[in-house]
């Protein structure tokens, strides 16, 4: 079998890239390790930058998103009972869209079905071969049978635990990592959101986030020990802890109910340089991870895809290879800014187990400065809505 681009990973990065290529008439095959239902069952990101929104529209998949997504013109940052509203409309000419990653992924799969493009699920043992030659190929097993696909290029969109990044030899790769000493315990509940904007709350008891999916579906997170077992957190214990961490005015009106999903996500900052090796290009979580505090993971995956899709289009449609050669440098320039913002938001809003009384005072002073300074609010707003591509 032969195709132009083999895409390893059928998460949002791989699917969005595939959709851009389908629209440009560049044939591609997606190899996904899991089933489609498994991919669609993962509860992850909730906030889309305008760049991600515009890409979904540009590949012809904006209709359901524009109908069902919620435009947010601001967000709340709080510390105990003190709150600051960051007004995106005042500080930028943009907003964000609250529309879940599950929905984005579903729209992308439906678009791929409509185009008749090939996705192979339950693919095991994918191996990338000859990436530094002009005839790379990928081998894999499926239903106990061995397969090989020859191609021009390989897009490694297989997430943090995929095979693409480790294919780049260790002596070529440089990895930068910071692991945070806590996790996020998240629940989904069929209750109305406590507020119509997101609330990022720091408190003496630690971080909490109030987010949402729709008018009757809330997504809440609290900072927890990275080693906690979600099963050891009863719903009641979760709600009690959330109430302690958000301003009293919200705690008083919080509507609780049974959780329909409960899981713990570890927090990590990670970047792999370069994001290209020969004809292998990394996109999204395969190359970098951010802690979720800035809502940047999916959006940074989307900006990588934008650069790579345009570079592949220039190669195939205009016979211009320069953009492909510059992909890694271009993507990394934006990645590092998203890393910085996510690290900064995480540091501002969490309780660090080893933090001294001085560190605590620094955090409070930073919140106080943010509250009193329009430029500081503007910097937060510009980063949150998404830096330009
Ligand atoms: P994904 O989504 O991990 O998809 C990779 C796909 O590759 C498959 N795969 C393989 N396939 C074939 N062969 C192999 N060897 C393979 N190994 C893996 C996997 O099965 C999977 O389907 O990576 P992608 O596409 O780069 O997308 C990245 C995003 O999923 C991620 O950055 C975001 O979810 C991060 N994130 C958030 N991002 C935002 O922009 N805004 C948010 O509000 C936000 N909230 C979050 C988040 C992530 C969270 N968790 C659980 C880590 C909230 C949470 C709690
Ligand atoms: C979410 O709704 O899951 C969500 C929103 C904002 C974040 C992280 C997660 O920063």
Coordinates of C-alpha atoms and ligand atoms in Angstrom, one line a residue:
X1 CA 0.0 0.0 0.0
X2 CA 1.2 3.5 -0.7
X3 CA 0.0 7.0 0.3
X4 CA 1.5 10.5 0.4
X5 CA 1.3 11.1 4.1
X6 CA 1.0 8.5 6.9
X7 CA -0.5 10.1 10.0
X8 CA 0.2 8.1 13.2
X9 CA -2.5 8.9 15.8
X10 CA -6.2 9.6 15.3
X11 CA -6.5 12.2 18.1
X12 CA -7.3 15.9 17.3
X13 CA -3.9 16.7 15.9
X14 CA -3.9 13.7 13.4
X15 CA -7.5 14.2 12.4
X16 CA -7.2 18.0 11.8
X17 CA -4.1 17.4 9.7
X18 CA -5.9 14.7 7.8
X19 CA -8.8 17.1 7.1
X20 CA -6.5 19.9 5.8
X21 CA -4.8 17.4 3.5
X22 CA -8.1 15.9 2.3
X23 CA -9.3 19.4 1.4
X24 CA -6.1 20.0 -0.6
X25 CA -6.4 16.6 -2.4
X26 CA -3.3 15.2 -0.7
X27 CA -3.9 11.5 0.1
X28 CA -3.2 10.3 3.6
X29 CA -3.9 7.4 5.9
X30 CA -4.4 7.6 9.7
X31 CA -3.2 4.8 11.9
X32 CA -4.9 4.8 15.4
X33 CA -4.0 2.4 18.1
X34 CA -7.4 2.5 19.9
X35 CA -11.0 2.1 18.7
X36 CA -12.9 5.2 17.6
X37 CA -15.2 4.9 20.6
X38 CA -12.3 4.9 22.9
X39 CA -10.9 8.1 21.4
X40 CA -14.3 9.8 21.6
X41 CA -14.7 8.7 25.2
X42 CA -11.8 10.7 26.5
X43 CA -12.8 13.8 28.4
X44 CA -10.1 16.4 27.8
X45 CA -9.9 20.0 26.6
X46 CA -12.8 22.4 26.8
X47 CA -11.5 25.8 25.5
X48 CA -10.7 26.6 21.9
X49 CA -8.6 29.6 20.8
X50 CA -9.9 31.5 17.8
X51 CA -7.1 30.0 15.6
X52 CA -8.4 26.5 16.4
X53 CA -12.0 27.7 15.7
X54 CA -10.9 29.2 12.4
X55 CA -9.1 26.1 11.3
X56 CA -12.3 24.0 12.0
X57 CA -14.2 26.5 9.8
X58 CA -11.6 26.5 7.1
X59 CA -11.7 22.7 6.7
X60 CA -15.5 22.9 6.4
X61 CA -16.4 21.6 9.9
X62 CA -17.5 24.8 11.7
X63 CA -21.2 24.4 11.5
X64 CA -22.0 22.3 14.6
X65 CA -19.2 24.0 16.5
X66 CA -20.6 27.4 15.8
X67 CA -24.1 26.3 16.7
X68 CA -23.2 24.4 19.9
X69 CA -20.1 26.2 21.2
X70 CA -20.2 29.1 23.7
X71 CA -18.4 32.3 23.1
X72 CA -16.6 33.5 26.2
X73 CA -15.4 37.2 26.4
X74 CA -13.7 36.9 29.7
X75 CA -12.7 34.6 32.6
X76 CA -12.5 34.9 36.4
X77 CA -9.2 34.6 38.4
X78 CA -9.8 34.4 42.1
X79 CA -7.9 34.1 45.3
X80 CA -10.0 33.1 48.3
X81 CA -12.9 35.6 48.1
X82 CA -11.1 38.1 46.0
X83 CA -11.8 38.0 42.3
X84 CA -10.5 39.6 39.1
X85 CA -12.3 39.5 35.8
X86 CA -10.0 39.3 32.8
X87 CA -11.9 40.9 30.0
X88 CA -10.8 39.5 26.6
X89 CA -13.0 42.0 24.7
X90 CA -11.4 45.0 26.3
X91 CA -7.8 43.7 26.0
X92 CA -7.9 41.9 22.6
X93 CA -10.3 41.8 19.7
X94 CA -10.9 38.1 20.2
X95 CA -12.7 35.6 22.4
X96 CA -12.5 31.9 23.1
X97 CA -15.0 29.2 22.3
X98 CA -16.1 26.6 25.0
X99 CA -16.6 23.5 22.9
X100 CA -15.2 20.1 24.2
X101 CA -12.4 18.2 22.6
X102 CA -14.8 15.2 22.4
X103 CA -17.0 17.3 20.1
X104 CA -14.1 18.6 18.0
X105 CA -12.9 15.0 17.6
X106 CA -16.4 13.8 16.6
X107 CA -16.8 16.5 14.0
X108 CA -13.3 15.6 12.6
X109 CA -14.2 11.9 12.3
X110 CA -17.5 12.7 10.6
X111 CA -15.7 15.0 8.2
X112 CA -13.2 12.2 7.4
X113 CA -16.0 9.7 6.9
X114 CA -17.7 12.2 4.5
X115 CA -14.5 12.5 2.5
X116 CA -14.1 8.8 2.4
X117 CA -10.5 9.1 3.8
X118 CA -8.9 6.0 5.3
X119 CA -8.5 5.5 9.0
X120 CA -7.2 2.2 10.4
X121 CA -8.2 1.6 14.0
X122 CA -6.7 -0.9 16.5
X123 CA -3.3 -0.7 14.8
X124 CA -0.4 -2.3 16.9
X125 CA 3.3 -2.1 16.8
X126 CA 3.6 0.8 14.4
X127 CA 7.3 1.3 13.4
X128 CA 8.6 4.2 11.4
X129 CA 11.4 3.1 9.0
X130 CA 13.9 4.9 6.8
X131 CA 12.7 8.4 7.9
X132 CA 15.9 10.0 6.8
X133 CA 15.7 8.6 3.2
X134 CA 13.4 9.7 0.4
X135 CA 11.4 6.4 0.7
X136 CA 10.2 6.1 4.3
X137 CA 7.6 3.5 5.3
X138 CA 5.6 2.4 8.3
X139 CA 5.0 -1.2 9.4
X140 CA 2.3 -2.3 11.8
X141 CA 0.1 -5.2 12.7
X142 CA -3.7 -5.3 12.6
X143 CA -5.9 -8.3 13.3
X144 CA -2.7 -10.3 13.7
X145 CA -1.5 -9.5 10.2
X146 CA 1.6 -7.5 9.3
X147 CA 1.2 -4.5 7.0
X148 CA 3.5 -1.9 5.3
X149 CA 2.6 1.5 4.0
X150 CA 5.1 3.4 1.8
X151 CA 4.8 7.1 1.8
X152 CA 6.5 10.5 1.2
X153 CA 6.1 11.9 4.8
X154 CA 5.1 10.7 8.2
X155 CA 3.3 12.9 10.7
X156 CA 3.8 11.8 14.3
X157 CA 0.5 12.8 16.0
X158 CA 0.5 9.9 18.5
X159 CA 0.5 11.9 21.7
X160 CA 3.0 11.8 24.6
X161 CA 3.2 8.0 24.8
X162 CA 3.4 7.3 21.1
X163 CA 6.2 5.8 19.0
X164 CA 7.0 8.8 16.8
X165 CA 9.1 10.9 19.2
X166 CA 11.3 7.9 20.4
X167 CA 12.0 7.1 16.7
X168 CA 14.2 10.3 16.6
X169 CA 17.6 9.1 17.9
X170 CA 18.4 10.1 21.4
X171 CA 21.6 12.0 20.2
X172 CA 19.4 14.1 17.9
X173 CA 16.7 14.9 20.4
X174 CA 16.8 17.3 23.2
X175 CA 14.0 17.1 25.8
X176 CA 13.1 19.7 28.4
X177 CA 10.8 18.6 31.2
X178 CA 9.2 19.9 34.4
X179 CA 7.0 17.6 36.4
X180 CA 4.7 19.3 38.9
X181 CA 4.2 17.9 42.4
X182 CA 0.4 17.6 42.1
X183 CA -2.4 16.5 39.7
X184 CA -5.9 17.6 38.8
X185 CA -8.9 15.6 39.9
X186 CA -11.6 16.3 37.4
X187 CA -15.3 15.5 37.4
X188 CA -18.1 15.9 34.9
X189 CA -21.6 16.3 36.3
X190 CA -25.0 16.9 34.8
X191 CA -25.6 20.2 36.7
X192 CA -25.7 23.8 35.5
X193 CA -22.3 25.5 35.6
X194 CA -21.8 27.7 38.7
X195 CA -21.1 30.7 36.5
X196 CA -21.3 31.6 32.9
X197 CA -17.5 32.1 32.6
X198 CA -14.7 29.9 33.8
X199 CA -13.3 30.5 37.3
X200 CA -9.6 29.8 37.9
X201 CA -9.4 29.8 41.7
X202 CA -6.4 29.8 44.0
X203 CA -7.0 29.5 47.7
X204 CA -5.3 28.6 50.9
X205 CA -6.5 25.1 50.3
X206 CA -5.1 24.9 46.7
X207 CA -6.3 25.4 43.1
X208 CA -9.8 24.7 41.6
X209 CA -11.3 25.3 38.2
X210 CA -14.9 25.7 37.3
X211 CA -15.5 24.9 33.7
X212 CA -18.4 23.6 31.6
X213 CA -19.5 21.9 28.4
X214 CA -23.1 23.2 28.1
X215 CA -26.0 24.7 30.1
X216 CA -26.5 21.4 32.0
X217 CA -23.0 19.9 31.9
X218 CA -20.3 21.1 34.2
X219 CA -16.6 20.3 34.4
X220 CA -14.8 20.9 37.6
X221 CA -11.2 20.3 38.7
X222 CA -9.4 20.5 42.0
X223 CA -5.7 20.3 42.6
X224 CA -4.9 16.9 44.4
X225 CA -1.9 14.8 45.2
X226 CA -0.4 13.2 42.0
X227 CA -0.5 9.8 43.8
X228 CA -4.2 10.1 44.8
X229 CA -6.6 7.4 43.5
X230 CA -9.8 9.0 42.0
X231 CA -11.8 6.1 43.5
X232 CA -10.8 7.3 47.0
X233 CA -12.5 10.7 46.4
X234 CA -16.2 10.4 47.0
X235 CA -18.4 12.9 45.1
X236 CA -19.2 14.5 48.4
X237 CA -15.5 15.0 49.3
X238 CA -15.0 16.5 45.9
X239 CA -17.8 19.0 46.2
X240 CA -16.8 20.0 49.8
X241 CA -13.3 20.6 48.7
X242 CA -14.4 22.6 45.6
X243 CA -16.6 24.8 47.8
X244 CA -13.7 25.6 50.1
X245 CA -11.6 26.8 47.2
X246 CA -13.9 29.1 45.2
X247 CA -15.2 32.5 46.3
X248 CA -18.1 32.3 48.8
X249 CA -20.5 33.9 46.4
X250 CA -20.1 31.0 44.0
X251 CA -19.8 28.3 46.7
X252 CA -23.2 29.4 48.0
X253 CA -24.9 28.8 44.6
X254 CA -22.9 25.7 43.4
X255 CA -25.3 23.0 42.3
X256 CA -24.0 19.5 42.9
X257 CA -24.9 16.1 41.6
X258 CA -23.5 12.7 40.9
X259 CA -20.2 12.6 38.9
X260 CA -20.5 10.9 35.5
X261 CA -16.7 10.9 35.0
X262 CA -13.9 11.2 37.5
X263 CA -10.2 11.1 36.7
X264 CA -6.8 12.5 37.7
X265 CA -4.5 14.1 35.2
X266 CA -0.8 14.6 36.1
X267 CA 0.7 18.0 35.4
X268 CA 3.8 18.3 33.3
X269 CA 5.7 20.8 31.0
X270 CA 7.6 19.0 28.3
X271 CA 9.2 20.0 24.9
X272 CA 11.1 17.9 22.4
X273 CA 13.5 19.7 20.0
X274 CA 13.6 19.4 17.1
X275 CA 10.1 18.5 16.0
X276 CA 11.4 17.1 12.7
X277 CA 13.8 14.3 11.8
X278 CA 14.2 13.6 8.1
X279 CA 10.7 13.0 6.7
X280 CA 9.1 12.6 10.2
X281 CA 7.3 15.6 11.6
X282 CA 5.9 15.7 15.2
X283 CA 2.7 17.5 16.0
X284 CA 0.8 18.1 19.3
X285 CA 1.4 16.1 22.5
X286 CA 3.9 13.9 20.7
X287 CA 6.3 16.8 20.8
X288 CA 5.2 18.9 23.8
X289 CA 3.0 18.8 26.9
X290 CA 1.7 21.8 28.9
X291 CA -0.1 21.7 32.3
X292 CA -3.8 22.3 31.5
X293 CA -3.9 25.6 33.5
X294 CA -3.7 27.8 30.4
X295 CA -6.0 25.6 28.2
X296 CA -3.2 25.4 25.7
X297 CA -2.6 21.7 24.9
X298 CA -5.2 21.1 22.2
X299 CA -4.7 24.6 20.8
X300 CA -0.9 24.2 20.5
X301 CA -1.5 20.9 18.8
X302 CA -3.8 22.8 16.4
X303 CA -1.1 25.5 15.7
X304 CA 1.5 22.8 14.9
X305 CA -1.0 21.3 12.5
X306 CA -1.6 24.7 10.8
X307 CA 2.1 25.1 10.1
X308 CA 2.6 21.5 8.9
X309 CA -0.5 21.4 6.7
X310 CA 0.5 24.7 5.0
X311 CA 4.1 23.4 4.6
X312 CA 2.8 20.1 3.0
X313 CA 0.4 22.1 0.7
X314 CA 3.3 24.3 -0.4
X315 CA 5.4 21.2 -1.1
X316 CA 2.7 19.3 -3.0
X317 CA 0.8 22.1 -4.7
X318 CA 3.6 24.7 -5.4
X319 CA 6.7 22.4 -5.4
X320 CA 8.2 24.7 -2.7
X321 CA 10.0 22.7 0.1
X322 CA 11.2 25.6 2.1
X323 CA 8.2 25.7 4.5
X324 CA 8.7 22.0 5.4
X325 CA 12.4 22.6 6.1
X326 CA 11.4 25.5 8.5
X327 CA 8.5 23.6 10.2
X328 CA 10.3 22.7 13.5
X329 CA 11.7 26.1 14.1
X330 CA 8.4 27.8 13.3
X331 CA 6.3 25.5 15.4
X332 CA 8.7 25.6 18.4
X333 CA 8.7 29.4 18.5
X334 CA 5.0 29.4 19.3
X335 CA 5.2 26.3 21.4
X336 CA 7.7 27.9 23.9
X337 CA 5.4 30.9 24.3
X338 CA 2.5 28.6 25.2
X339 CA 4.8 26.7 27.5
X340 CA 5.7 29.9 29.3
X341 CA 2.1 31.0 29.7
X342 CA 1.0 27.6 31.0
X343 CA 3.9 27.4 33.4
X344 CA 3.2 30.9 34.7
X345 CA -0.6 30.3 35.2
X346 CA 0.3 27.0 37.0
X347 CA 2.8 28.8 39.3
X348 CA 0.4 31.7 40.0
X349 CA -2.6 29.5 40.9
X350 CA -1.4 26.3 42.7
X351 CA -0.3 25.5 46.2
X352 CA 3.2 24.0 45.9
X353 CA 3.9 21.5 48.7
X354 CA 7.4 22.9 49.2
X355 CA 6.5 26.6 49.0
X356 CA 7.8 28.8 51.7
X357 CA 6.0 31.7 53.4
X358 CA 8.0 34.0 51.1
X359 CA 6.9 32.1 48.0
X360 CA 3.3 32.4 49.2
X361 CA 3.7 36.2 49.6
X362 CA 5.1 36.4 46.1
X363 CA 2.1 34.6 44.7
X364 CA -0.3 37.0 46.6
X365 CA 1.7 40.0 45.4
X366 CA 1.4 38.8 41.8
X367 CA -2.4 38.3 42.1
X368 CA -2.6 41.8 43.7
X369 CA -0.5 43.3 40.8
X370 CA -2.8 41.6 38.3
X371 CA -5.8 43.0 40.0
X372 CA -4.5 46.5 39.9
X373 CA -2.8 46.6 36.6
X374 CA -4.6 46.8 33.2
X375 CA -1.4 45.9 31.3
X376 CA -0.9 42.7 33.3
X377 CA -4.5 41.8 32.6
X378 CA -3.9 42.5 28.9
X379 CA -0.9 40.2 28.8
X380 CA -3.0 37.4 30.4
X381 CA -5.9 38.0 28.0
X382 CA -3.6 38.0 24.9
X383 CA -2.0 34.7 25.9
X384 CA -5.3 33.1 26.9
X385 CA -7.2 33.9 23.7
X386 CA -4.1 32.7 21.8
X387 CA -1.1 34.3 20.3
X388 CA -1.2 34.8 16.5
X389 CA 0.1 32.0 14.3
Ligands
LIG1 P1 -3.8 12.8 21.7 O1 -5.1 13.4 22.0 O2 -3.1 12.1 22.9 O3 -4.0 11.8 20.5 C1 -2.9 10.9 20.2 C2 -3.6 9.7 19.5 O4 -2.5 8.8 19.1 C3 -2.9 7.5 19.5 N1 -1.7 6.7 19.6 C4 -1.3 5.8 18.6 N2 -1.8 5.5 17.4 C5 -1.1 4.6 16.7 N3 0.1 4.0 17.1 C6 0.6 4.3 18.3 N4 1.8 3.8 18.7 C7 0.0 5.3 19.1 N5 0.2 5.8 20.3 C8 -0.8 6.7 20.6 C9 -3.7 7.6 20.7 O5 -4.6 6.5 21.0 C10 -4.5 8.9 20.5 O6 -5.7 8.7 19.9 O7 -2.8 13.9 21.2 P2 -3.0 15.2 20.2 O8 -3.8 14.8 19.0 O9 -1.7 15.8 20.0 O10 -4.0 16.2 21.0 C11 -3.5 16.8 22.2 C12 -4.7 17.1 23.1 O11 -5.4 15.9 23.3 C13 -4.2 17.6 24.5 O12 -3.1 18.5 24.3 C14 -5.3 18.3 25.3 O13 -6.3 17.4 25.6 C15 -4.7 19.0 26.5 N6 -5.8 19.6 27.4 C16 -6.3 20.8 27.1 N7 -5.9 21.5 25.9 C17 -6.5 22.7 25.6 O14 -6.1 23.2 24.6 N8 -7.5 23.2 26.3 C18 -7.9 22.6 27.5 O15 -8.9 23.2 28.1 C19 -7.3 21.4 27.9 N9 -7.8 20.8 29.0 C20 -6.2 18.9 28.5 C21 -7.2 19.6 29.3 C22 -5.8 17.7 28.9 C23 -6.2 17.0 30.0 N10 -5.7 15.8 30.3 C24 -6.5 14.6 30.6 C25 -4.3 15.5 30.1 C26 -7.7 18.9 30.4 C27 -7.2 17.7 30.8 C28 -7.7 17.1 32.1
LIG2 C1 -11.9 22.0 30.7 O1 -13.1 22.5 30.5 O2 -11.8 20.8 30.6 C2 -10.8 22.9 30.9 C3 -11.0 24.3 30.7 C4 -9.9 25.2 30.9 C5 -8.7 24.7 31.3 C6 -8.5 23.3 31.4 C7 -9.5 22.4 31.2 O3 -7.6 25.5 31.5

